Tab-separated table of C-alpha atoms in Angstrom:
chain	number	residue	atom	x	y	z
A	1	MET	CA	55.296	-29.270	-68.260
A	2	PHE	CA	56.767	-30.234	-64.957
A	3	LYS	CA	54.668	-29.713	-61.876
A	4	SER	CA	56.580	-28.405	-58.916
A	5	HIS	CA	56.490	-30.742	-56.098
A	6	ARG	CA	57.701	-28.108	-53.706
A	7	ARG	CA	54.967	-27.205	-51.156
A	8	SER	CA	54.374	-23.588	-50.031
A	9	TYR	CA	55.567	-23.041	-46.537
A	10	ARG	CA	52.936	-22.194	-43.676
A	11	LYS	CA	53.740	-21.030	-40.565
A	12	PRO	CA	51.715	-23.270	-37.928
A	13	HIS	CA	48.691	-21.588	-36.269
A	14	ARG	CA	49.010	-21.729	-32.384
A	15	SER	CA	45.886	-21.140	-30.403
A	16	LEU	CA	46.088	-19.529	-27.118
A	17	PRO	CA	45.882	-22.013	-24.228
A	18	LEU	CA	42.704	-22.159	-22.254
A	19	PRO	CA	44.089	-20.609	-19.029
A	20	VAL	CA	45.508	-17.652	-20.979
A	21	ILE	CA	41.973	-16.841	-22.442
A	22	ILE	CA	40.440	-17.399	-19.030
A	23	LEU	CA	42.656	-14.876	-17.415
A	24	ALA	CA	42.413	-12.501	-20.454
A	25	ILE	CA	38.626	-12.171	-19.999
A	26	PRO	CA	38.433	-10.228	-16.787
A	27	LEU	CA	41.458	-8.447	-17.850
A	28	VAL	CA	39.392	-7.202	-20.954
A	29	LEU	CA	36.502	-6.440	-18.870
A	30	ILE	CA	38.609	-4.300	-16.342
A	31	LEU	CA	39.933	-2.272	-19.284
A	32	LEU	CA	36.469	-1.768	-20.805
A	33	GLU	CA	35.156	-0.590	-17.321
A	34	LEU	CA	38.283	1.729	-16.911
A	35	SER	CA	37.695	3.249	-20.268
A	36	VAL	CA	34.089	3.653	-19.791
A	37	ARG	CA	34.919	5.282	-16.205
A	38	LEU	CA	37.384	7.549	-18.143
A	39	PHE	CA	34.843	8.669	-20.763
A	40	VAL	CA	32.164	9.284	-18.473
A	41	GLY	CA	34.409	11.417	-16.426
A	42	VAL	CA	35.461	13.412	-19.353
A	43	THR	CA	31.864	14.053	-20.569
A	44	GLY	CA	30.923	15.099	-16.969
A	45	LYS	CA	28.087	12.414	-16.634
A	46	SER	CA	29.435	10.533	-13.785
A	47	ALA	CA	26.653	11.808	-11.410
A	48	GLU	CA	23.920	11.226	-13.955
A	49	LEU	CA	25.149	7.421	-14.462
A	50	ALA	CA	25.803	6.871	-10.839
A	51	ALA	CA	22.025	7.782	-10.099
A	52	TYR	CA	20.787	5.070	-12.819
A	53	GLU	CA	19.673	1.951	-11.227
A	54	GLY	CA	18.775	0.166	-14.319
A	55	GLN	CA	15.249	1.566	-14.787
A	56	PRO	CA	13.635	4.809	-15.429
A	57	ALA	CA	14.050	7.425	-12.368
A	58	ASN	CA	10.444	7.571	-11.534
A	59	VAL	CA	10.305	3.879	-11.367
A	60	THR	CA	13.303	3.722	-8.890
A	61	ALA	CA	11.739	6.584	-6.843
A	62	TYR	CA	8.419	4.887	-6.291
A	63	CYS	CA	10.010	1.234	-5.601
A	64	LEU	CA	9.667	0.098	-2.001
A	65	LYS	CA	12.822	-0.344	-0.124
A	66	PHE	CA	12.391	-2.542	2.824
A	67	LEU	CA	14.298	-1.679	6.223
A	68	SER	CA	14.396	-3.371	9.409
A	69	GLN	CA	13.509	-1.716	12.689
A	70	THR	CA	17.210	-0.581	13.008
A	71	GLN	CA	16.872	1.117	9.399
A	72	LYS	CA	19.147	-1.542	7.821
A	73	PRO	CA	18.231	-3.357	4.395
A	74	TYR	CA	17.103	-6.851	4.647
A	75	ASP	CA	19.754	-9.249	3.339
A	76	GLY	CA	18.439	-11.004	0.412
A	77	LEU	CA	15.918	-8.123	-0.709
A	78	SER	CA	16.478	-5.663	-3.237
A	79	ASP	CA	17.391	-2.144	-1.861
A	80	ARG	CA	17.255	-0.451	-5.275
A	81	GLY	CA	14.157	1.562	-4.448
A	82	ARG	CA	13.976	4.959	-2.895
A	83	LEU	CA	10.633	4.810	-0.839
A	84	ALA	CA	11.653	3.428	2.366
A	85	ALA	CA	9.213	1.188	4.531
A	86	GLN	CA	9.770	-0.825	7.788
A	87	PRO	CA	7.861	-3.286	9.808
A	88	SER	CA	4.553	-2.640	11.544
A	89	LEU	CA	3.157	-4.861	14.231
A	90	ALA	CA	-0.213	-3.814	13.129
A	91	GLY	CA	-0.239	-3.619	9.293
A	92	GLY	CA	2.630	-5.486	7.823
A	93	TYR	CA	4.668	-2.589	7.041
A	94	LYS	CA	4.658	1.201	7.004
A	95	LEU	CA	6.332	4.028	5.325
A	96	VAL	CA	9.143	5.614	7.157
A	97	GLY	CA	8.672	8.914	8.299
A	98	ASN	CA	10.483	12.207	7.088
A	99	GLN	CA	11.678	11.183	3.644
A	100	LYS	CA	11.809	13.031	0.480
A	101	ASN	CA	13.075	13.097	-2.998
A	102	SER	CA	12.073	15.038	-6.292
A	103	PHE	CA	8.878	12.874	-6.890
A	104	TRP	CA	7.220	12.841	-3.367
A	105	GLN	CA	7.536	13.885	0.374
A	106	ILE	CA	6.722	11.602	3.194
A	107	ASN	CA	5.975	13.522	6.706
A	108	GLU	CA	6.878	12.440	9.917
A	109	GLN	CA	3.696	10.374	10.498
A	110	GLY	CA	4.413	8.296	7.303
A	111	PHE	CA	1.737	10.264	5.180
A	112	ARG	CA	2.461	11.431	1.594
A	113	ASP	CA	2.125	15.153	2.586
A	114	ASP	CA	4.573	18.199	2.871
A	115	ASN	CA	3.659	19.048	6.369
A	116	PRO	CA	3.127	17.138	9.531
A	117	VAL	CA	-0.270	16.381	10.893
A	118	PRO	CA	-0.883	17.585	14.562
A	119	LEU	CA	-3.087	15.083	16.516
A	120	GLU	CA	-5.008	17.988	17.956
A	121	LYS	CA	-7.011	19.170	14.800
A	122	PRO	CA	-7.046	23.125	14.190
A	123	LYS	CA	-10.515	24.652	14.904
A	124	ASP	CA	-11.326	25.470	11.414
A	125	GLU	CA	-9.775	22.469	9.799
A	126	ILE	CA	-11.916	19.650	8.127
A	127	ARG	CA	-9.770	16.614	7.714
A	128	ILE	CA	-10.397	13.826	5.068
A	129	PHE	CA	-8.243	10.963	5.146
A	130	LEU	CA	-7.529	8.880	1.936
A	131	LEU	CA	-6.645	5.225	2.597
A	132	GLY	CA	-5.611	2.690	-0.101
A	133	GLY	CA	-2.811	1.262	-1.970
A	134	SER	CA	-0.550	2.468	-4.786
A	135	THR	CA	-3.274	4.009	-6.785
A	136	ALA	CA	-4.677	6.095	-3.885
A	137	PHE	CA	-0.906	6.961	-3.255
A	138	GLY	CA	-0.259	8.437	-6.413
A	139	GLN	CA	2.209	6.055	-7.952
A	140	TRP	CA	4.195	7.634	-10.868
A	141	SER	CA	2.859	11.233	-10.053
A	142	ALA	CA	5.451	13.970	-10.692
A	143	ASN	CA	5.516	15.620	-7.221
A	144	ASN	CA	3.782	16.656	-4.180
A	145	GLN	CA	3.714	20.258	-4.975
A	146	THR	CA	1.334	20.055	-8.206
A	147	THR	CA	-2.307	18.821	-7.803
A	148	ALA	CA	-0.879	15.679	-9.396
A	149	THR	CA	-2.319	13.136	-6.848
A	150	ILE	CA	-5.744	12.285	-6.115
A	151	ALA	CA	-5.624	13.572	-2.554
A	152	LYS	CA	-4.273	17.021	-3.734
A	153	LYS	CA	-6.822	17.440	-6.433
A	154	LEU	CA	-9.634	16.729	-4.112
A	155	GLU	CA	-8.328	19.064	-1.480
A	156	ALA	CA	-8.305	21.878	-3.982
A	157	ARG	CA	-11.731	21.058	-5.116
A	158	LEU	CA	-13.099	21.373	-1.888
A	159	ASN	CA	-11.498	24.435	-0.997
A	160	GLU	CA	-12.663	25.778	-4.256
A	161	ARG	CA	-16.336	24.937	-3.661
A	162	VAL	CA	-15.990	26.707	-0.300
A	163	ALA	CA	-14.743	29.917	-1.809
A	164	GLN	CA	-17.538	29.864	-4.558
A	165	GLN	CA	-20.108	29.481	-1.781
A	166	ARG	CA	-18.601	32.717	-0.209
A	167	ARG	CA	-18.510	34.570	-3.663
A	168	SER	CA	-21.976	33.471	-4.575
A	169	PRO	CA	-24.024	32.218	-1.999
A	170	GLN	CA	-27.249	32.701	-3.978
A	171	LYS	CA	-26.253	29.639	-6.077
A	172	TYR	CA	-26.445	27.289	-3.021
A	173	ARG	CA	-29.341	26.156	-0.759
A	174	PRO	CA	-30.051	28.829	1.834
A	175	ILE	CA	-30.020	28.302	5.735
A	176	PRO	CA	-32.528	28.486	7.013
A	177	LEU	CA	-34.861	27.255	4.203
A	178	PRO	CA	-37.774	29.333	3.192
A	179	VAL	CA	-41.172	28.671	4.655
A	180	TYR	CA	-43.503	29.089	1.934
A	181	LYS	CA	-43.858	26.207	-0.615
A	182	PRO	CA	-42.874	27.751	-3.982
A	183	GLU	CA	-39.611	29.258	-2.330
A	184	LEU	CA	-38.942	26.020	-0.477
A	185	GLU	CA	-39.207	24.116	-3.630
A	186	LYS	CA	-36.834	26.218	-5.412
A	187	ALA	CA	-34.576	26.354	-2.893
A	188	LEU	CA	-34.264	22.476	-2.482
A	189	THR	CA	-33.140	22.512	-6.358
A	190	LEU	CA	-30.006	24.213	-5.371
A	191	PRO	CA	-27.186	22.199	-4.014
A	192	PRO	CA	-26.431	22.305	-0.288
A	193	LYS	CA	-23.591	24.198	1.150
A	194	LEU	CA	-20.444	22.439	2.470
A	195	ARG	CA	-19.223	23.238	5.907
A	196	GLU	CA	-17.072	26.251	6.002
A	197	GLY	CA	-13.430	25.681	6.948
A	198	GLN	CA	-10.127	24.728	5.593
A	199	TYR	CA	-10.245	21.288	4.022
A	200	ARG	CA	-7.284	19.025	4.307
A	201	VAL	CA	-7.115	15.966	2.562
A	202	ILE	CA	-4.357	13.704	3.851
A	203	ASN	CA	-2.910	10.925	1.755
A	204	ALA	CA	-2.455	7.984	4.028
A	205	ALA	CA	-2.270	5.549	1.408
A	206	VAL	CA	0.654	3.045	1.268
A	207	PRO	CA	1.763	1.372	-1.979
A	208	GLY	CA	0.839	-2.357	-1.823
A	209	TYR	CA	-1.644	-2.197	0.889
A	210	ALA	CA	-4.671	-4.614	0.993
A	211	SER	CA	-7.918	-4.216	2.898
A	212	GLY	CA	-6.355	-6.115	6.024
A	213	ASN	CA	-3.420	-3.558	6.120
A	214	GLN	CA	-5.958	-0.584	5.833
A	215	LEU	CA	-8.363	-1.863	8.546
A	216	ALA	CA	-5.249	-1.981	11.003
A	217	GLN	CA	-4.206	1.528	9.866
A	218	LEU	CA	-7.656	2.975	10.305
A	219	ALA	CA	-8.061	1.382	13.915
A	220	LEU	CA	-4.530	2.227	15.291
A	221	GLN	CA	-3.144	5.262	13.379
A	222	ILE	CA	-5.941	7.291	11.546
A	223	LEU	CA	-8.769	7.434	14.335
A	224	PRO	CA	-6.866	9.320	16.870
A	225	TYR	CA	-6.529	11.969	14.249
A	226	SER	CA	-10.118	12.946	14.437
A	227	PRO	CA	-11.133	12.645	10.693
A	228	ASP	CA	-14.207	14.387	9.524
A	229	ALA	CA	-14.375	11.624	6.861
A	230	VAL	CA	-12.571	8.693	5.559
A	231	ILE	CA	-12.244	7.401	2.036
A	232	VAL	CA	-11.034	4.049	0.935
A	233	LEU	CA	-10.044	3.372	-2.527
A	234	ASP	CA	-8.937	-0.281	-3.210
A	235	GLY	CA	-9.873	-3.690	-4.463
A	236	TYR	CA	-7.263	-4.764	-6.949
A	237	THR	CA	-4.643	-5.773	-4.345
A	238	ASP	CA	-7.294	-7.878	-2.644
A	239	LEU	CA	-8.010	-9.762	-5.772
A	240	MET	CA	-4.160	-10.322	-6.222
A	241	LEU	CA	-3.436	-11.461	-2.486
A	242	PRO	CA	-3.794	-15.101	-1.798
A	243	SER	CA	-6.543	-15.859	0.535
A	244	ASN	CA	-4.528	-17.529	3.180
A	245	LYS	CA	-2.781	-14.098	3.866
A	246	THR	CA	-4.887	-11.353	5.826
A	247	GLN	CA	-2.480	-8.477	4.545
A	248	THR	CA	0.365	-7.467	2.455
A	249	ASP	CA	3.628	-8.161	4.198
A	250	ILE	CA	7.261	-7.579	3.424
A	251	PRO	CA	7.966	-10.095	0.745
A	252	GLU	CA	9.832	-13.297	1.337
A	253	ILE	CA	10.401	-12.535	5.092
A	254	ASP	CA	8.500	-15.869	6.202
A	255	SER	CA	10.725	-18.107	3.534
A	256	PHE	CA	13.763	-16.232	4.990
A	257	LEU	CA	13.059	-17.387	8.565
A	258	ASN	CA	12.005	-20.816	7.777
A	259	ASN	CA	14.986	-21.583	4.992
A	260	ALA	CA	18.307	-20.359	6.100
A	261	PRO	CA	20.158	-21.937	3.333
A	262	GLY	CA	17.816	-20.455	0.669
A	263	HIS	CA	18.179	-17.258	2.563
A	264	LEU	CA	22.050	-17.287	2.236
A	265	TRP	CA	21.912	-18.250	-1.422
A	266	ALA	CA	19.463	-15.271	-2.093
A	267	TYR	CA	21.748	-12.875	-0.219
A	268	LEU	CA	24.909	-14.145	-2.268
A	269	ARG	CA	23.178	-13.879	-5.399
A	270	GLY	CA	21.791	-10.623	-4.670
A	271	LYS	CA	25.155	-9.315	-3.687
A	272	LEU	CA	26.665	-10.707	-7.146
A	273	THR	CA	24.033	-9.220	-9.187
A	274	ASN	CA	24.451	-5.922	-7.375
A	275	TRP	CA	28.134	-5.802	-8.058
A	276	ILE	CA	27.628	-6.607	-11.532
A	277	THR	CA	24.701	-4.093	-12.234
A	278	ASP	CA	26.605	-1.322	-10.446
A	279	THR	CA	29.683	-1.469	-13.040
A	280	TYR	CA	29.733	1.559	-15.233
A	281	LEU	CA	30.218	-0.789	-18.103
A	282	VAL	CA	26.845	-2.408	-17.478
A	283	LYS	CA	25.127	0.755	-16.554
A	284	ALA	CA	26.473	2.562	-19.609
A	285	ILE	CA	25.104	-0.209	-21.841
A	286	GLN	CA	21.710	-0.186	-20.121
A	287	TYR	CA	21.364	3.711	-19.937
A	288	TRP	CA	22.551	4.582	-23.355
A	289	LEU	CA	21.731	1.609	-25.437
A	290	LEU	CA	19.115	-0.960	-24.004
A	291	ARG	CA	16.915	1.373	-22.001
A	292	PRO	CA	15.215	-1.513	-20.272
A	293	GLN	CA	11.718	-0.918	-18.953
A	294	PRO	CA	9.912	-2.823	-16.183
A	295	SER	CA	7.116	-5.102	-17.295
A	296	VAL	CA	3.529	-4.374	-16.758
A	297	SER	CA	3.560	-6.939	-13.950
A	298	GLN	CA	6.402	-5.138	-12.058
A	299	LEU	CA	4.872	-1.718	-12.509
A	300	SER	CA	1.187	-2.746	-11.419
A	301	LEU	CA	2.154	-4.964	-8.250
A	302	VAL	CA	4.433	-2.733	-6.140
A	303	VAL	CA	5.119	-5.636	-3.727
A	304	PRO	CA	5.202	-8.927	-5.699
A	305	GLU	CA	6.172	-12.040	-3.884
A	306	LYS	CA	7.261	-13.518	-7.350
A	307	THR	CA	7.889	-11.910	-10.590
A	308	ALA	CA	5.113	-13.805	-12.615
A	309	PRO	CA	2.593	-12.411	-15.096
A	310	LEU	CA	-0.332	-10.930	-13.372
A	311	GLU	CA	-2.702	-13.456	-14.392
A	312	GLN	CA	-0.804	-16.026	-12.348
A	313	HIS	CA	-1.506	-13.691	-9.120
A	314	LEU	CA	-5.312	-13.808	-9.819
A	315	ALA	CA	-7.566	-16.539	-8.445
A	316	THR	CA	-7.766	-19.502	-10.908
A	317	ASP	CA	-11.003	-21.018	-9.481
A	318	PRO	CA	-14.233	-19.696	-8.065
A	319	THR	CA	-13.467	-21.034	-4.570
A	320	GLU	CA	-10.270	-19.160	-4.047
A	321	LEU	CA	-11.798	-16.053	-5.526
A	322	GLN	CA	-14.801	-16.319	-3.332
A	323	ARG	CA	-12.412	-16.373	-0.363
A	324	ARG	CA	-10.471	-13.410	-1.368
A	325	VAL	CA	-13.723	-11.402	-1.940
A	326	ALA	CA	-15.064	-12.450	1.276
A	327	ARG	CA	-11.937	-11.382	3.165
A	328	TYR	CA	-12.333	-7.862	1.336
A	329	HIS	CA	-16.068	-7.763	2.360
A	330	ASN	CA	-15.264	-8.695	6.217
A	331	PHE	CA	-12.365	-5.994	6.561
A	332	HIS	CA	-14.444	-3.352	4.939
A	333	LYS	CA	-17.421	-4.224	7.298
A	334	GLN	CA	-15.287	-3.757	10.296
A	335	MET	CA	-14.109	-0.295	8.943
A	336	VAL	CA	-17.721	0.505	8.611
A	337	LYS	CA	-18.195	-0.481	12.323
A	338	LEU	CA	-15.441	1.429	13.378
A	339	THR	CA	-16.263	4.653	11.671
A	340	THR	CA	-19.950	4.303	12.484
A	341	GLY	CA	-18.808	4.059	16.184
A	342	ALA	CA	-16.909	7.284	15.959
A	343	ASN	CA	-19.523	9.075	13.919
A	344	ILE	CA	-17.201	9.404	10.823
A	345	PRO	CA	-18.718	9.004	7.456
A	346	LEU	CA	-16.872	6.275	5.210
A	347	VAL	CA	-16.635	6.389	1.591
A	348	ILE	CA	-15.522	3.004	-0.032
A	349	ALA	CA	-14.481	3.115	-3.847
A	350	VAL	CA	-13.472	-0.004	-5.794
A	351	GLN	CA	-10.447	1.439	-7.822
A	352	PRO	CA	-10.508	1.582	-11.591
A	353	GLU	CA	-8.635	-0.903	-13.706
A	354	ILE	CA	-7.465	-0.857	-17.273
A	355	THR	CA	-9.683	-3.584	-18.646
A	356	GLY	CA	-12.794	-1.424	-17.751
A	357	ARG	CA	-11.161	1.227	-20.072
A	358	GLY	CA	-13.388	-0.068	-23.377
A	359	THR	CA	-11.557	-0.175	-26.660
A	360	SER	CA	-12.961	3.016	-28.497
A	361	LYS	CA	-10.846	5.752	-26.576
A	362	LEU	CA	-7.602	3.612	-25.931
A	363	SER	CA	-4.312	5.287	-26.478
A	364	ARG	CA	-1.432	3.565	-28.427
A	365	ASP	CA	0.234	2.943	-25.074
A	366	GLU	CA	-2.918	1.502	-23.334
A	367	GLN	CA	-3.402	-0.786	-26.524
A	368	LYS	CA	0.101	-2.156	-25.987
A	369	LEU	CA	-0.582	-2.651	-22.196
A	370	LEU	CA	-3.934	-4.585	-22.806
A	371	LYS	CA	-1.938	-6.883	-25.438
A	372	GLU	CA	0.779	-7.485	-22.933
A	373	LEU	CA	-1.726	-8.588	-20.263
A	374	GLY	CA	-3.594	-10.939	-22.322
A	375	ALA	CA	-7.109	-12.463	-22.750
A	376	VAL	CA	-6.814	-14.715	-19.568
A	377	TYR	CA	-6.024	-11.761	-17.335
A	378	LYS	CA	-8.814	-9.766	-18.715
A	379	GLN	CA	-11.356	-12.510	-18.156
A	380	ARG	CA	-10.117	-13.094	-14.383
A	381	VAL	CA	-10.117	-9.396	-13.571
A	382	GLN	CA	-13.591	-8.844	-14.886
A	383	THR	CA	-14.790	-11.777	-12.973
A	384	GLY	CA	-13.197	-10.703	-9.776
A	385	TYR	CA	-14.287	-7.184	-10.214
A	386	ALA	CA	-18.081	-8.309	-10.641
A	387	GLN	CA	-17.835	-10.066	-7.291
A	388	LEU	CA	-16.230	-6.828	-5.534
A	389	GLU	CA	-19.108	-4.810	-6.885
A	390	LYS	CA	-21.632	-7.331	-5.195
A	391	ALA	CA	-19.595	-6.954	-2.122
A	392	THR	CA	-19.620	-3.196	-1.783
A	393	ARG	CA	-23.383	-3.235	-2.658
A	394	LYS	CA	-23.882	-5.447	0.236
A	395	LEU	CA	-22.263	-3.022	2.438
A	396	GLN	CA	-24.253	-0.245	0.980
A	397	GLU	CA	-27.547	-2.091	1.719
A	398	ALA	CA	-26.605	-3.313	5.138
A	399	PHE	CA	-25.173	0.180	6.253
A	400	PRO	CA	-27.374	2.709	4.298
A	401	LYS	CA	-26.776	5.611	6.656
A	402	ASN	CA	-23.081	5.089	7.696
A	403	VAL	CA	-21.410	4.231	4.092
A	404	LYS	CA	-21.422	5.148	0.505
A	405	THR	CA	-19.947	2.706	-1.911
A	406	LEU	CA	-18.678	3.765	-5.290
A	407	TYR	CA	-17.643	1.386	-8.341
A	408	PHE	CA	-15.183	2.808	-10.493
A	409	TYR	CA	-14.197	-0.149	-12.804
A	410	ASN	CA	-15.738	1.390	-15.828
A	411	LEU	CA	-14.993	5.024	-14.975
A	412	TYR	CA	-12.786	5.593	-17.682
A	413	GLU	CA	-14.663	3.790	-20.584
A	414	ASN	CA	-15.069	6.708	-22.795
A	415	PHE	CA	-12.265	8.906	-21.435
A	416	PRO	CA	-10.640	10.860	-24.330
A	417	SER	CA	-7.217	10.783	-23.036
A	418	ARG	CA	-4.547	8.366	-21.802
A	419	ALA	CA	-5.930	7.290	-18.154
A	420	PHE	CA	-3.431	4.520	-17.250
A	421	TYR	CA	0.279	4.042	-17.008
A	422	ASP	CA	-0.166	0.316	-16.197
A	423	ALA	CA	-2.987	-1.986	-15.054
A	424	VAL	CA	-4.107	0.240	-12.258
A	425	HIS	CA	-1.923	3.417	-12.017
A	426	LEU	CA	-3.515	6.577	-13.232
A	427	THR	CA	-2.103	9.553	-15.257
A	428	GLU	CA	-2.542	13.017	-13.979
A	429	GLU	CA	-5.708	13.458	-16.210
A	430	GLY	CA	-7.025	10.011	-14.824
A	431	ASN	CA	-6.340	11.149	-11.200
A	432	ALA	CA	-8.443	14.416	-11.935
A	433	LEU	CA	-11.478	12.520	-13.145
A	434	LEU	CA	-11.385	10.380	-9.954
A	435	ALA	CA	-10.812	13.136	-7.758
A	436	GLU	CA	-13.815	14.903	-9.258
A	437	LYS	CA	-16.012	11.701	-8.713
A	438	LEU	CA	-14.921	11.274	-4.973
A	439	TYR	CA	-15.575	15.119	-4.606
A	440	GLN	CA	-19.217	14.801	-5.893
A	441	ALA	CA	-19.834	11.826	-3.386
A	442	ILE	CA	-18.119	13.878	-0.642
A	443	ALA	CA	-20.286	16.805	-1.140
A	444	THR	CA	-23.375	14.518	-0.549
A	445	VAL	CA	-22.371	13.450	2.685
A	446	PRO	CA	-24.805	15.286	5.237
A	447	LYS	CA	-22.243	15.461	8.058
A	448	LEU	CA	-19.851	17.673	5.695
A	449	GLN	CA	-22.911	19.676	4.751
A	450	VAL	CA	-24.081	22.924	6.656
A	451	ALA	CA	-26.668	21.701	9.184
A	452	PRO	CA	-29.969	23.560	9.218
A	453	PRO	CA	-30.658	25.281	12.629
A	454	LYS	CA	-32.316	23.162	15.351
A	455	LYS	CA	-36.141	23.746	15.737
A	456	ARG	CA	-36.820	25.114	19.039
A	457	GLY	CA	-39.391	23.613	21.214
A	458	ILE	CA	-42.688	25.255	22.157
A	459	GLY	CA	-41.625	25.321	25.697
A	460	ASN	CA	-38.485	27.173	24.638
A	461	ASP	CA	-40.322	30.147	23.326
A	462	ASN	CA	-40.656	31.621	26.875
A	463	GLU	CA	-37.298	31.013	28.171
A	464	GLY	CA	-35.260	33.862	29.435
């Protein structure tokens, strides 16, 4: 047989020149962007997608957006959040007044409250101010209208107590007390009555605040409003804040001022990132396909200087931890002195944290959180909280009549439901338990109880 020597003819393959490929890429992306915009417009999803910021709506709502004194965003800092804050000469930063969205409302004084707080207190109003960071503020709470936050739940509980006293006065300690011993002993077993009036618990907490911020806030902003009691719920941020800082400040401000080239690069990088993430193509992929979720570190620390695992924010050696706890103790000691001088009861509560939850009642989400946090984080937090407990105990011993201290680290050890959204922020059920514990503490404060009538002196019997 004869083999054919004729070769089959093949058309030579020509690859596209590199410049053509480079020019084609942006053209394809533009076509995809236009296609996505057309699809979104046809389906009526434009407003829904435009509101999406690459994270769940409640996270965007509670993220801080730092503004200058002229209400302009800082170049180089993210402006993706909705909760606006601006510099404060006393306390690092403060919440901008008169802002509102579907999750929260900030009144004209910068408090999380639906209505303004007049400087002159109404005659029948009993004011209790709640100070602290994001846990006290009510991070991730659904809104202001429901009793979702600690402040709202506590306020409702106190006013409910006053209503109960009016309905069933026999269930409470009579005023004046009986004279005869059997009746007196029986009366003393009953709970004392709280002062009559309209209780108002004002949520003055600010996400990210540490004890240094709260001390300045108490001295310069809170005391002029004549509080009848002050509650401070904190501790966690002080463990996270380096000892060379006295308070939480607007992040990276110092580095921006001291490093102009770095600031410029951060500004340009931020602009490019925003331009990319604001495209409908990227938003659509994230919103409908990827659904990215913030890490437990991003959720727990609302004002991070750097996006690092939480364990890296905690003190790595005993000396640094001692300095942080000493700062916490000293600032709270100054709070005690301020409130004592003004004759205002002070309750200091160490806030709860997820590693004090135990293991028997954990929800599936809480199990995932603890696994993500890791063993090193747990060990460092437990060591830090043990030191906070000692510090608050010293305050109680030094000022037994002027301060009440509470330690809530293990508060949810046997809690039957999910208590934590992240390391420190509580569910509505978690807030309810904490508010109840604060109510029980407030109800034992003598100044908030009905005072017994003053005994008249012997010489006064013949007056008149």
